[in-house]
Amino acid sequence: MPNLSRNANFVREKVMAHNRYFEESIPLIASENVISPLQREMLNSDFNGRYAEGWVGHRYYQGNRFVDEVETRGMELARRLFGCSFADLRPISGTVANMAVLFGLTNPGDTIATPALADGAHISTAKFGAVGMRGVNTINYPFDTERMNIDIDGAIKMIREKKPKVSLFGMSLFLFPAPLKELSEAFIETGTTVWYDGAHVLGLIAGKKFQAPLSEGAHVMTASTHKTFPGPNHGIILANPRDEEMEKALKRGVFPGVTSSHHLHEMAALCIALDEMQKFGRRYASQIVKNSKALAQSLYDRGFGVLAADYGFTESHTLAVNVQNLGGGSSCAEALEKANIVVNKNMLPGDESSVHPSGLRLGTQEVTHLGMKEGEMSDIASFFERLLIRKENIGSVRADVIRFKRRFRKLKYCYGENYPAYKFEHFLR
Ligand code: DSN
């Protein structure tokens, strides 16, 4: 190892410490995941240092011969996997994909219908997020808090009355499929453009375990590619555009709208992830949903306020737990973190504060990727009970969490199964 400066050593050691920390922790944040060794190889390639502006075959820089071949193959893979006519692999994150759609398909002063933030919407669709900053007005669908889903009759009425330019679906607390089929008549009648933010559930859609938004009336679907979809930090736009004008507007929204180059190493890793999902996605997605239902049931049986109990808790990777009576979302999330269980506090319907919300949001996609099944969901629920209900000593729960996690440090459902998920690559000798 060459002589590294104090700063270089500091950064390197902290990153290694982070890897070890996750190796010893139970990751339950619904928007995160680990990636396969083949994707990591792409992230380390020379694609990292290059630029490719514009569309494949029409770049503004030279040197993109192989980049174009990879991206063309990736778009084919994406169109096939999601059954659509258009795929754009250039957005560098889910929020950037959302911004591109906003730039492409809306003008300041237009109106968008979206779920409300407290009902689980993503920040980029809020008044003070990208939608508001584009100058687009928002109206919120009525929400059925028992079913944890959009109220169908109320939404039909709202779309018919207000005729929003765009009707946006998809959330960050996404428990059940959005009622696209049920709303389809109102969509057609009003000519609204239907936009589905599938960031959270992209892997479930790819694995045919949630809904197929682009066959159920959505014109365009945006997503990040690193939540249930176990790819690199990146974004994607998938669409069945209404016409050529819409397709052009989407492309322009991405470039020159909101990106310059599109992080080519991530794009290559995304291509591998698309192929991996074609091969392993169905088994993976199916186990994710089994696990989230099992975790919800097991927590509920132990006395936790898991939402939507009368409706099977969830059909996705996510479950929501009301922990107001146990000290609230922040204090429970902090206690769990001390015991090496990583979750996030989350607003639940009716909450006004995002800093002190009443809920926890849990996701099973990453622990599933590490090979956990229904039996392990009951082990996890018992850690929650010991810590938050029985108030057992944090140190002793933490020690048991670390012991438990030793069996789940290797990747499943990808090329290179059993490769260590948190491996730190040493390049300098
Ligand atoms: N922050 C992510 C989430 O946790 O849902 C979305 O960008």
Short mmCIF file of C-alpha atoms and ligand atoms in Angstrom, two decimals:
data_model
loop_
_atom_site.label_atom_id
_atom_site.label_comp_id
_atom_site.label_asym_id
_atom_site.label_seq_id
_atom_site.Cartn_x
_atom_site.Cartn_y
_atom_site.Cartn_z
CA MET A 1 0.00 0.00 0.00
CA PRO A 2 1.50 3.40 -0.95
CA ASN A 3 1.94 6.04 1.72
CA LEU A 4 -1.51 7.62 2.06
CA SER A 5 -2.14 11.03 3.58
CA ARG A 6 -4.02 11.34 6.86
CA ASN A 7 -7.10 12.49 4.95
CA ALA A 8 -6.97 9.70 2.39
CA ASN A 9 -6.56 7.16 5.18
CA PHE A 10 -9.40 8.70 7.12
CA VAL A 11 -11.84 8.46 4.20
CA ARG A 12 -10.77 4.95 3.29
CA GLU A 13 -11.04 3.67 6.82
CA LYS A 14 -14.45 5.27 7.37
CA VAL A 15 -15.77 3.68 4.19
CA MET A 16 -14.39 0.30 5.27
CA ALA A 17 -15.96 0.81 8.69
CA HIS A 18 -19.28 1.55 6.99
CA ASN A 19 -19.04 -1.71 5.05
CA ARG A 20 -18.32 -3.66 8.24
CA TYR A 21 -21.18 -1.86 9.99
CA PHE A 22 -23.66 -2.94 7.33
CA GLU A 23 -22.21 -6.43 7.38
CA GLU A 24 -23.28 -6.56 11.05
CA SER A 25 -26.64 -4.81 10.64
CA ILE A 26 -30.15 -5.68 9.50
CA PRO A 27 -30.95 -3.23 6.64
CA LEU A 28 -34.69 -2.51 6.47
CA ILE A 29 -34.84 0.86 4.70
CA ALA A 30 -37.40 0.43 1.93
CA SER A 31 -35.43 2.46 -0.63
CA GLU A 32 -32.01 0.79 -0.42
CA ASN A 33 -30.29 -2.35 -1.63
CA VAL A 34 -26.95 -4.03 -2.35
CA ILE A 35 -25.66 -4.77 -5.86
CA SER A 36 -24.17 -7.77 -7.61
CA PRO A 37 -20.43 -8.24 -8.24
CA LEU A 38 -20.91 -7.89 -11.99
CA GLN A 39 -22.57 -4.50 -11.53
CA ARG A 40 -19.71 -3.44 -9.25
CA GLU A 41 -17.29 -4.38 -12.02
CA MET A 42 -19.15 -1.99 -14.37
CA LEU A 43 -18.99 0.80 -11.79
CA ASN A 44 -15.20 0.41 -11.68
CA SER A 45 -14.80 0.58 -15.47
CA ASP A 46 -13.48 3.44 -17.58
CA PHE A 47 -17.09 4.33 -18.44
CA ASN A 48 -16.89 6.25 -15.16
CA GLY A 49 -14.67 8.98 -16.58
CA ARG A 50 -16.40 9.60 -19.92
CA TYR A 51 -19.07 11.84 -21.37
CA ALA A 52 -21.91 10.96 -23.71
CA GLU A 53 -24.35 13.77 -24.33
CA GLY A 54 -27.43 13.33 -26.46
CA TRP A 55 -29.15 10.19 -27.77
CA VAL A 56 -27.37 7.00 -28.88
CA GLY A 57 -25.93 7.51 -32.35
CA HIS A 58 -26.29 11.29 -32.09
CA ARG A 59 -23.74 12.24 -29.48
CA TYR A 60 -21.98 15.54 -29.06
CA TYR A 61 -18.66 13.89 -28.12
CA GLN A 62 -16.44 11.32 -29.80
CA GLY A 63 -15.34 8.13 -28.08
CA ASN A 64 -18.77 6.61 -27.50
CA ARG A 65 -18.57 3.59 -29.79
CA PHE A 66 -18.84 0.97 -27.06
CA VAL A 67 -20.97 3.15 -24.80
CA ASP A 68 -23.58 3.33 -27.59
CA GLU A 69 -23.57 -0.43 -28.08
CA VAL A 70 -24.09 -1.02 -24.35
CA GLU A 71 -26.83 1.59 -24.06
CA THR A 72 -28.66 0.27 -27.12
CA ARG A 73 -28.65 -3.23 -25.64
CA GLY A 74 -29.81 -1.86 -22.27
CA MET A 75 -32.76 -0.03 -23.85
CA GLU A 76 -33.78 -3.25 -25.61
CA LEU A 77 -33.57 -5.16 -22.33
CA ALA A 78 -35.64 -2.51 -20.52
CA ARG A 79 -38.35 -2.39 -23.19
CA ARG A 80 -38.65 -6.17 -23.10
CA LEU A 81 -38.63 -6.47 -19.30
CA PHE A 82 -41.29 -3.79 -18.80
CA GLY A 83 -43.29 -4.42 -21.99
CA CYS A 84 -43.13 -0.90 -23.38
CA SER A 85 -42.07 0.91 -26.54
CA PHE A 86 -39.70 3.49 -25.05
CA ALA A 87 -36.89 3.34 -22.50
CA ASP A 88 -34.46 6.08 -21.52
CA LEU A 89 -31.53 4.98 -19.37
CA ARG A 90 -30.05 8.45 -18.99
CA PRO A 91 -31.68 10.01 -15.90
CA ILE A 92 -29.08 9.82 -13.14
CA SER A 93 -31.63 9.29 -10.36
CA GLY A 94 -35.33 8.83 -9.78
CA THR A 95 -35.79 12.47 -8.86
CA VAL A 96 -33.91 13.53 -12.00
CA ALA A 97 -36.22 11.26 -14.03
CA ASN A 98 -39.16 13.03 -12.38
CA MET A 99 -37.68 16.43 -13.19
CA ALA A 100 -37.20 15.38 -16.82
CA VAL A 101 -40.87 14.41 -17.09
CA LEU A 102 -41.89 17.69 -15.50
CA PHE A 103 -39.73 19.65 -17.95
CA GLY A 104 -40.93 17.55 -20.88
CA LEU A 105 -44.63 17.24 -20.21
CA THR A 106 -45.69 20.24 -18.13
CA ASN A 107 -45.50 24.01 -18.14
CA PRO A 108 -45.62 26.38 -15.19
CA GLY A 109 -49.25 26.99 -14.24
CA ASP A 110 -50.41 23.46 -15.17
CA THR A 111 -52.08 21.27 -12.55
CA ILE A 112 -50.92 17.83 -11.41
CA ALA A 113 -52.96 15.44 -9.29
CA THR A 114 -50.78 13.53 -6.79
CA PRO A 115 -51.09 11.67 -3.50
CA ALA A 116 -50.39 13.90 -0.46
CA LEU A 117 -47.05 13.79 1.33
CA ALA A 118 -48.53 12.53 4.61
CA ASP A 119 -50.30 9.77 2.69
CA GLY A 120 -46.94 8.51 1.43
CA ALA A 121 -46.04 10.59 -1.65
CA HIS A 122 -42.45 11.30 -2.63
CA ILE A 123 -40.94 14.67 -1.82
CA SER A 124 -40.25 15.49 -5.50
CA THR A 125 -44.00 15.51 -6.18
CA ALA A 126 -44.76 17.97 -3.37
CA LYS A 127 -45.43 21.69 -3.50
CA PHE A 128 -41.98 22.43 -2.03
CA GLY A 129 -40.29 19.71 -4.14
CA ALA A 130 -39.57 19.53 -7.89
CA VAL A 131 -43.24 19.80 -8.89
CA GLY A 132 -43.75 23.05 -6.97
CA MET A 133 -40.40 24.42 -8.12
CA ARG A 134 -41.46 23.86 -11.73
CA GLY A 135 -44.39 26.16 -10.92
CA VAL A 136 -46.91 23.37 -11.35
CA ASN A 137 -49.95 23.40 -9.04
CA THR A 138 -50.75 20.26 -7.10
CA ILE A 139 -54.06 18.81 -6.04
CA ASN A 140 -54.15 15.70 -3.82
CA TYR A 141 -56.28 12.62 -4.28
CA PRO A 142 -58.53 11.74 -1.35
CA PHE A 143 -56.95 8.84 0.55
CA ASP A 144 -58.49 5.82 2.28
CA THR A 145 -56.39 5.43 5.42
CA GLU A 146 -57.85 2.02 6.30
CA ARG A 147 -56.85 0.56 2.96
CA MET A 148 -53.74 2.75 2.72
CA ASN A 149 -54.58 3.57 -0.87
CA ILE A 150 -56.14 6.27 -3.03
CA ASP A 151 -59.88 6.56 -2.54
CA ILE A 152 -61.21 5.42 -5.91
CA ASP A 153 -64.58 7.20 -6.03
CA GLY A 154 -63.07 10.42 -4.68
CA ALA A 155 -60.21 10.30 -7.20
CA ILE A 156 -62.59 9.71 -10.13
CA LYS A 157 -64.66 12.69 -9.03
CA MET A 158 -61.57 14.85 -8.61
CA ILE A 159 -60.08 13.99 -12.02
CA ARG A 160 -63.43 14.60 -13.75
CA GLU A 161 -63.96 17.93 -12.02
CA LYS A 162 -60.44 19.37 -12.05
CA LYS A 163 -59.16 17.81 -15.29
CA PRO A 164 -55.47 17.85 -14.26
CA LYS A 165 -52.97 18.00 -17.12
CA VAL A 166 -51.13 15.10 -15.47
CA SER A 167 -52.30 12.46 -12.99
CA LEU A 168 -49.36 11.16 -11.00
CA PHE A 169 -49.30 7.91 -9.02
CA GLY A 170 -46.69 6.12 -6.96
CA MET A 171 -45.40 6.77 -3.49
CA SER A 172 -42.55 6.36 -1.05
CA LEU A 173 -44.81 4.48 1.33
CA PHE A 174 -46.19 2.19 -1.32
CA LEU A 175 -48.13 -0.70 0.20
CA PHE A 176 -50.76 -1.52 -2.42
CA PRO A 177 -51.02 -1.14 -6.23
CA ALA A 178 -52.43 2.20 -7.42
CA PRO A 179 -55.99 1.86 -8.80
CA LEU A 180 -55.06 2.64 -12.40
CA LYS A 181 -57.53 0.23 -14.00
CA GLU A 182 -60.34 1.57 -11.82
CA LEU A 183 -59.58 5.15 -12.85
CA SER A 184 -58.99 4.43 -16.53
CA GLU A 185 -62.36 5.76 -17.75
CA ALA A 186 -61.74 9.09 -16.02
CA PHE A 187 -58.26 9.21 -17.58
CA ILE A 188 -59.61 8.67 -21.09
CA GLU A 189 -62.54 11.01 -20.62
CA THR A 190 -60.36 13.91 -19.47
CA GLY A 191 -57.28 13.21 -21.62
CA THR A 192 -55.00 13.52 -18.58
CA THR A 193 -51.48 12.19 -19.00
CA VAL A 194 -50.94 9.30 -16.59
CA TRP A 195 -47.52 9.27 -14.93
CA TYR A 196 -46.49 6.52 -12.52
CA ASP A 197 -43.51 6.97 -10.21
CA GLY A 198 -42.47 3.34 -9.78
CA ALA A 199 -39.22 3.94 -7.91
CA HIS A 200 -40.13 1.86 -4.89
CA VAL A 201 -41.71 -1.04 -6.70
CA LEU A 202 -39.68 -1.26 -9.92
CA GLY A 203 -38.15 -4.61 -8.95
CA LEU A 204 -41.57 -6.01 -8.09
CA ILE A 205 -42.96 -4.80 -11.42
CA ALA A 206 -40.00 -6.38 -13.23
CA GLY A 207 -40.62 -9.61 -11.29
CA LYS A 208 -44.36 -9.51 -12.17
CA LYS A 209 -45.40 -9.27 -8.53
CA PHE A 210 -47.11 -5.90 -8.22
CA GLN A 211 -48.95 -4.22 -11.07
CA ALA A 212 -48.04 -3.53 -14.69
CA PRO A 213 -48.60 0.25 -14.83
CA LEU A 214 -47.73 0.64 -18.51
CA SER A 215 -50.38 -1.95 -19.43
CA GLU A 216 -52.91 -0.47 -17.02
CA GLY A 217 -53.14 3.00 -18.52
CA ALA A 218 -49.94 4.81 -17.51
CA HIS A 219 -48.24 6.62 -20.40
CA VAL A 220 -44.96 7.07 -18.58
CA MET A 221 -43.21 5.45 -15.62
CA THR A 222 -40.20 6.98 -13.87
CA ALA A 223 -38.04 5.24 -11.29
CA SER A 224 -34.79 5.05 -9.48
CA THR A 225 -33.04 1.75 -10.01
CA HIS A 226 -31.72 0.83 -6.57
CA LYS A 227 -34.70 0.06 -4.33
CA THR A 228 -36.62 -3.16 -4.98
CA PHE A 229 -34.88 -3.09 -8.37
CA PRO A 230 -31.42 -4.17 -7.26
CA GLY A 231 -29.34 -1.98 -9.55
CA PRO A 232 -26.93 0.93 -9.22
CA ASN A 233 -27.89 4.40 -7.96
CA HIS A 234 -29.46 5.68 -11.16
CA GLY A 235 -32.80 6.47 -12.80
CA ILE A 236 -34.90 5.35 -15.75
CA ILE A 237 -37.89 6.46 -17.81
CA LEU A 238 -40.12 3.82 -19.39
CA ALA A 239 -43.10 4.74 -21.52
CA ASN A 240 -45.75 3.98 -24.07
CA PRO A 241 -45.86 7.55 -25.36
CA ARG A 242 -49.17 8.70 -26.76
CA ASP A 243 -47.43 9.98 -29.89
CA GLU A 244 -44.07 10.96 -31.31
CA GLU A 245 -44.36 14.42 -29.79
CA MET A 246 -44.59 12.96 -26.29
CA GLU A 247 -41.56 10.73 -26.91
CA LYS A 248 -39.54 13.71 -28.14
CA ALA A 249 -40.64 15.79 -25.14
CA LEU A 250 -39.47 13.05 -22.74
CA LYS A 251 -36.09 12.80 -24.47
CA ARG A 252 -35.65 16.57 -24.45
CA GLY A 253 -36.64 16.68 -20.79
CA VAL A 254 -33.67 14.42 -19.98
CA PHE A 255 -31.17 16.10 -22.31
CA PRO A 256 -30.67 18.99 -22.51
CA GLY A 257 -33.39 19.46 -19.85
CA VAL A 258 -31.90 18.09 -16.66
CA THR A 259 -28.74 16.12 -17.46
CA SER A 260 -25.55 16.61 -19.35
CA SER A 261 -23.77 13.24 -19.37
CA HIS A 262 -25.57 10.35 -17.74
CA HIS A 263 -23.00 8.58 -15.53
CA LEU A 264 -22.08 5.91 -18.05
CA HIS A 265 -20.64 3.47 -15.52
CA GLU A 266 -24.01 3.45 -13.73
CA MET A 267 -25.79 3.04 -17.06
CA ALA A 268 -23.64 -0.06 -17.79
CA ALA A 269 -24.35 -1.46 -14.32
CA LEU A 270 -28.04 -0.82 -14.91
CA CYS A 271 -27.86 -2.88 -18.12
CA ILE A 272 -26.48 -5.80 -16.10
CA ALA A 273 -29.21 -5.33 -13.48
CA LEU A 274 -31.88 -5.42 -16.21
CA ASP A 275 -30.48 -8.70 -17.45
CA GLU A 276 -30.20 -10.11 -13.91
CA MET A 277 -33.83 -9.22 -13.26
CA GLN A 278 -34.87 -10.94 -16.48
CA LYS A 279 -33.18 -14.09 -15.16
CA PHE A 280 -33.70 -13.99 -11.41
CA GLY A 281 -36.41 -11.33 -10.94
CA ARG A 282 -39.51 -13.47 -10.53
CA ARG A 283 -38.13 -15.59 -7.69
CA TYR A 284 -36.63 -12.54 -6.01
CA ALA A 285 -39.78 -10.39 -6.21
CA SER A 286 -42.00 -13.20 -5.05
CA GLN A 287 -39.83 -13.81 -1.96
CA ILE A 288 -39.76 -10.07 -1.15
CA VAL A 289 -43.55 -9.93 -0.93
CA LYS A 290 -43.73 -13.18 1.07
CA ASN A 291 -41.20 -11.70 3.47
CA SER A 292 -42.97 -8.37 3.94
CA LYS A 293 -46.27 -10.11 4.65
CA ALA A 294 -44.52 -12.45 7.11
CA LEU A 295 -42.73 -9.59 8.86
CA ALA A 296 -45.97 -7.59 9.10
CA GLN A 297 -47.89 -10.54 10.53
CA SER A 298 -45.17 -11.40 13.01
CA LEU A 299 -44.90 -7.80 14.25
CA TYR A 300 -48.70 -7.56 14.48
CA ASP A 301 -48.88 -10.81 16.48
CA ARG A 302 -46.37 -9.32 18.93
CA GLY A 303 -48.54 -6.25 19.50
CA PHE A 304 -47.20 -3.73 16.98
CA GLY A 305 -49.62 -1.36 15.22
CA VAL A 306 -48.97 -2.54 11.66
CA LEU A 307 -51.20 -0.59 9.26
CA ALA A 308 -53.80 -2.08 6.91
CA ALA A 309 -54.20 -5.21 9.05
CA ASP A 310 -57.65 -5.91 7.57
CA TYR A 311 -56.25 -5.82 4.06
CA GLY A 312 -53.27 -8.16 4.41
CA PHE A 313 -50.87 -5.38 5.56
CA THR A 314 -49.10 -5.00 2.20
CA GLU A 315 -48.72 -6.26 -1.36
CA SER A 316 -45.25 -4.79 -1.76
CA HIS A 317 -41.85 -4.80 -0.07
CA THR A 318 -42.99 -2.17 2.45
CA LEU A 319 -44.91 -2.20 5.69
CA ALA A 320 -45.87 0.71 7.89
CA VAL A 321 -45.96 0.53 11.67
CA ASN A 322 -47.55 3.08 13.97
CA VAL A 323 -45.23 3.40 16.99
CA GLN A 324 -46.74 6.53 18.52
CA ASN A 325 -47.53 4.62 21.74
CA LEU A 326 -43.90 3.40 21.91
CA GLY A 327 -42.35 6.88 21.80
CA GLY A 328 -42.89 7.82 18.13
CA GLY A 329 -41.01 7.22 14.89
CA SER A 330 -37.80 9.11 15.69
CA SER A 331 -37.15 7.61 19.08
CA CYS A 332 -37.94 4.05 17.92
CA ALA A 333 -35.75 4.42 14.80
CA GLU A 334 -32.88 5.67 16.95
CA ALA A 335 -33.24 2.82 19.46
CA LEU A 336 -33.26 0.28 16.63
CA GLU A 337 -30.18 1.89 15.08
CA LYS A 338 -28.29 1.43 18.35
CA ALA A 339 -29.08 -2.28 18.09
CA ASN A 340 -27.84 -2.39 14.45
CA ILE A 341 -31.31 -2.48 12.90
CA VAL A 342 -31.51 0.24 10.23
CA VAL A 343 -34.97 1.68 9.50
CA ASN A 344 -36.45 5.14 8.92
CA LYS A 345 -39.10 7.12 10.73
CA ASN A 346 -42.00 7.94 8.44
CA MET A 347 -45.06 10.15 8.32
CA LEU A 348 -48.34 8.27 8.44
CA PRO A 349 -51.73 9.62 7.31
CA GLY A 350 -52.78 12.40 9.67
CA ASP A 351 -49.22 13.31 10.73
CA GLU A 352 -48.15 16.91 10.39
CA SER A 353 -44.50 16.71 11.38
CA SER A 354 -41.94 14.90 9.24
CA VAL A 355 -39.40 15.38 12.06
CA HIS A 356 -41.51 13.67 14.72
CA PRO A 357 -43.82 11.39 12.77
CA SER A 358 -45.77 8.52 14.32
CA GLY A 359 -44.50 5.77 12.09
CA LEU A 360 -41.72 3.49 10.97
CA ARG A 361 -41.37 2.32 7.36
CA LEU A 362 -39.79 -1.10 6.85
CA GLY A 363 -38.77 -2.78 3.59
CA THR A 364 -37.78 -6.39 2.98
CA GLN A 365 -36.06 -6.09 -0.43
CA GLU A 366 -32.47 -5.96 0.85
CA VAL A 367 -32.75 -8.72 3.46
CA THR A 368 -34.40 -10.84 0.77
CA HIS A 369 -31.47 -10.12 -1.56
CA LEU A 370 -29.25 -11.49 1.23
CA GLY A 371 -31.20 -14.74 1.33
CA MET A 372 -33.63 -14.26 4.21
CA LYS A 373 -36.98 -16.05 4.09
CA GLU A 374 -40.18 -16.03 6.16
CA GLY A 375 -38.53 -17.74 9.19
CA GLU A 376 -36.01 -14.92 9.50
CA MET A 377 -38.82 -12.34 9.43
CA SER A 378 -40.03 -13.78 12.70
CA ASP A 379 -36.49 -13.52 14.13
CA ILE A 380 -36.42 -9.84 13.10
CA ALA A 381 -39.83 -9.20 14.65
CA SER A 382 -38.58 -10.71 17.90
CA PHE A 383 -35.64 -8.24 17.94
CA PHE A 384 -38.19 -5.41 17.55
CA GLU A 385 -40.28 -6.79 20.41
CA ARG A 386 -37.29 -7.23 22.74
CA LEU A 387 -36.10 -3.71 22.06
CA LEU A 388 -39.23 -1.59 21.71
CA ILE A 389 -41.87 -3.42 23.76
CA ARG A 390 -39.92 -5.37 26.40
CA LYS A 391 -37.26 -2.63 26.57
CA GLU A 392 -34.47 -5.18 26.88
CA ASN A 393 -30.91 -3.98 27.16
CA ILE A 394 -29.81 -2.56 23.77
CA GLY A 395 -26.34 -4.12 24.02
CA SER A 396 -27.66 -7.63 24.39
CA VAL A 397 -30.10 -7.25 21.48
CA ARG A 398 -27.29 -5.77 19.38
CA ALA A 399 -25.03 -8.73 20.13
CA ASP A 400 -27.77 -11.11 18.99
CA VAL A 401 -28.41 -9.06 15.84
CA ILE A 402 -24.72 -9.26 14.92
CA ARG A 403 -24.69 -13.04 15.51
CA PHE A 404 -27.88 -13.46 13.46
CA LYS A 405 -26.54 -11.37 10.56
CA ARG A 406 -23.41 -13.53 10.17
CA ARG A 407 -25.50 -16.03 8.16
CA PHE A 408 -26.71 -13.33 5.73
CA ARG A 409 -23.80 -11.50 4.19
CA LYS A 410 -23.87 -13.01 0.73
CA LEU A 411 -25.88 -12.10 -2.33
CA LYS A 412 -28.60 -14.23 -3.87
CA TYR A 413 -30.67 -13.80 -7.08
CA CYS A 414 -27.79 -12.52 -9.23
CA TYR A 415 -24.75 -13.66 -11.23
CA GLY A 416 -22.05 -14.54 -8.73
CA GLU A 417 -24.46 -15.81 -6.07
CA ASN A 418 -22.78 -16.06 -2.67
CA TYR A 419 -20.39 -13.21 -3.42
CA PRO A 420 -19.90 -11.13 -0.23
CA ALA A 421 -22.39 -8.26 -0.36
CA TYR A 422 -20.25 -5.79 1.58
CA LYS A 423 -16.86 -6.62 0.15
CA PHE A 424 -14.42 -3.70 0.11
CA GLU A 425 -12.23 -3.99 -2.99
CA HIS A 426 -8.50 -3.27 -2.43
CA PHE A 427 -6.94 -1.86 -5.57
CA LEU A 428 -3.69 -0.38 -4.28
CA ARG A 429 -0.99 -2.79 -3.20
N1 DSN B 1 -35.64 8.92 -0.23
C1 DSN B 1 -36.21 7.81 -0.95
C2 DSN B 1 -37.13 7.02 -0.11
O1 DSN B 1 -36.65 6.62 0.94
O2 DSN B 1 -38.26 6.75 -0.43
C3 DSN B 1 -36.84 8.20 -2.22
O3 DSN B 1 -36.03 9.06 -2.96
#
